[in-house]
Short mmCIF file of C-alpha atoms in Angstrom, two decimals:
data_model
loop_
_atom_site.label_atom_id
_atom_site.label_comp_id
_atom_site.label_asym_id
_atom_site.label_seq_id
_atom_site.Cartn_x
_atom_site.Cartn_y
_atom_site.Cartn_z
CA MET A 1 -10.07 3.92 41.61
CA VAL A 2 -7.45 6.25 40.17
CA ASP A 3 -7.82 7.39 36.56
CA THR A 4 -4.40 6.86 34.96
CA THR A 5 -5.38 8.16 31.51
CA ARG A 6 -5.15 11.80 32.58
CA LYS A 7 -1.51 11.84 33.63
CA SER A 8 0.64 14.31 31.74
CA GLY A 9 2.99 11.86 30.02
CA SER A 10 0.48 9.14 29.26
CA ARG A 11 -0.53 10.51 25.85
CA ARG A 12 3.06 10.88 24.72
CA LEU A 13 3.80 7.37 25.90
CA ALA A 14 0.68 6.07 24.13
CA ARG A 15 1.82 7.64 20.83
CA GLU A 16 5.24 6.02 21.21
CA ARG A 17 3.67 2.63 21.90
CA ILE A 18 1.39 2.95 18.88
CA ASP A 19 4.39 3.70 16.66
CA ILE A 20 6.28 0.73 18.08
CA LEU A 21 3.32 -1.60 17.55
CA PHE A 22 3.04 -0.58 13.89
CA GLU A 23 6.77 -1.19 13.44
CA ARG A 24 6.35 -4.65 14.97
CA ALA A 25 3.37 -5.34 12.72
CA ALA A 26 5.54 -4.64 9.67
CA GLU A 27 8.24 -6.96 11.02
CA PHE A 28 5.85 -9.79 11.88
CA TYR A 29 3.82 -9.78 8.66
CA PRO A 30 6.05 -12.01 6.47
CA GLU A 31 6.28 -14.79 9.04
CA ASN A 32 2.88 -14.58 10.76
CA PRO A 33 0.16 -12.15 9.59
CA GLU A 34 -2.01 -12.92 12.63
CA TRP A 35 0.59 -11.38 14.92
CA SER A 36 0.62 -8.20 12.86
CA ASN A 37 -3.19 -8.04 13.02
CA ARG A 38 -2.96 -8.37 16.80
CA CYS A 39 -0.46 -5.50 16.94
CA VAL A 40 -2.94 -3.32 15.03
CA GLU A 41 -5.73 -4.25 17.43
CA LEU A 42 -3.57 -3.38 20.43
CA ALA A 43 -2.51 -0.06 18.89
CA ARG A 44 -6.14 0.88 18.28
CA LYS A 45 -7.11 -0.04 21.84
CA ILE A 46 -4.28 2.07 23.26
CA GLY A 47 -5.37 4.99 21.08
CA MET A 48 -8.98 4.72 22.20
CA ARG A 49 -8.11 4.31 25.88
CA HIS A 50 -5.84 7.36 25.96
CA ARG A 51 -7.83 9.36 23.39
CA VAL A 52 -4.87 9.65 21.03
CA ARG A 53 -5.40 9.92 17.30
CA ILE A 54 -3.49 7.54 15.10
CA GLU A 55 -1.46 9.41 12.49
CA PRO A 56 -3.00 9.52 8.99
CA LEU A 57 -0.13 7.56 7.43
CA LEU A 58 -0.58 4.79 10.00
CA LYS A 59 -4.37 4.82 9.57
CA ARG A 60 -3.97 3.80 5.96
CA ARG A 61 -2.00 0.69 6.93
CA PHE A 62 -4.93 -1.21 8.43
CA CYS A 63 -8.51 -2.06 7.52
CA ARG A 64 -11.07 -0.24 9.63
CA ARG A 65 -13.58 -3.07 9.38
CA CYS A 66 -11.52 -6.17 10.19
CA ASN A 67 -8.39 -4.60 11.82
CA SER A 68 -6.02 -6.46 9.51
CA TYR A 69 -2.61 -5.01 8.71
CA LEU A 70 -2.65 -4.12 4.99
CA VAL A 71 0.27 -4.90 2.70
CA PRO A 72 -0.28 -3.88 -0.95
CA GLY A 73 0.01 -6.87 -3.25
CA SER A 74 -0.42 -9.39 -0.45
CA ASN A 75 -3.76 -8.75 1.23
CA ALA A 76 -4.65 -5.32 -0.20
CA ARG A 77 -5.37 -4.07 -3.69
CA VAL A 78 -4.48 -0.46 -4.48
CA ARG A 79 -6.02 1.28 -7.48
CA ILE A 80 -6.45 4.85 -8.68
CA HIS A 81 -9.99 5.64 -9.81
CA ARG A 82 -11.33 9.08 -10.69
CA GLY A 83 -8.74 11.03 -8.75
CA ARG A 84 -8.87 8.83 -5.67
CA VAL A 85 -6.73 6.05 -4.31
CA VAL A 86 -8.94 3.03 -3.59
CA VAL A 87 -7.51 0.44 -1.18
CA THR A 88 -9.46 -2.82 -1.07
CA CYS A 89 -8.93 -5.22 1.81
CA LEU A 90 -8.79 -8.73 0.37
CA ASN A 91 -9.77 -10.29 3.73
CA CYS A 92 -13.16 -8.63 4.15
CA GLY A 93 -13.67 -6.66 0.91
CA HIS A 94 -13.87 -3.24 2.58
CA ARG A 95 -12.83 -0.32 0.37
CA SER A 96 -11.13 2.81 1.67
CA ARG A 97 -10.96 5.84 -0.59
CA TYR A 98 -8.41 8.63 -0.23
CA PRO A 99 -8.00 11.73 -2.39
CA THR A 100 -4.87 11.96 -4.47
CA GLY A 101 -2.66 14.99 -4.11
CA ARG A 102 -3.03 17.44 -6.97
CA LEU A 103 -0.77 20.22 -8.10
CA ARG A 104 -2.22 23.61 -7.30
CA LEU A 105 -1.12 26.54 -9.42
#
């Protein structure tokens, strides 16, 4: 069997597909959140198959535990606590913590 993951353009194509899937997830969310969750699952599978990292800004748009597409105010709570941004998934209760940017003098 031929390994198609090692071709030269496959990683670039995988990144493009991941970006497209996250765009579709944002479009689908108001009408059907399950479709947007499926787009996130597919994007993660493509990333794992082709060993492509998902960009940090896109990583913060989904829950790592339940793979749901996060929309602040709808299914995610965003708070600032002790210099960190805490994003709570309202589907499963998982909390993700990110450092806030600070001014360095």
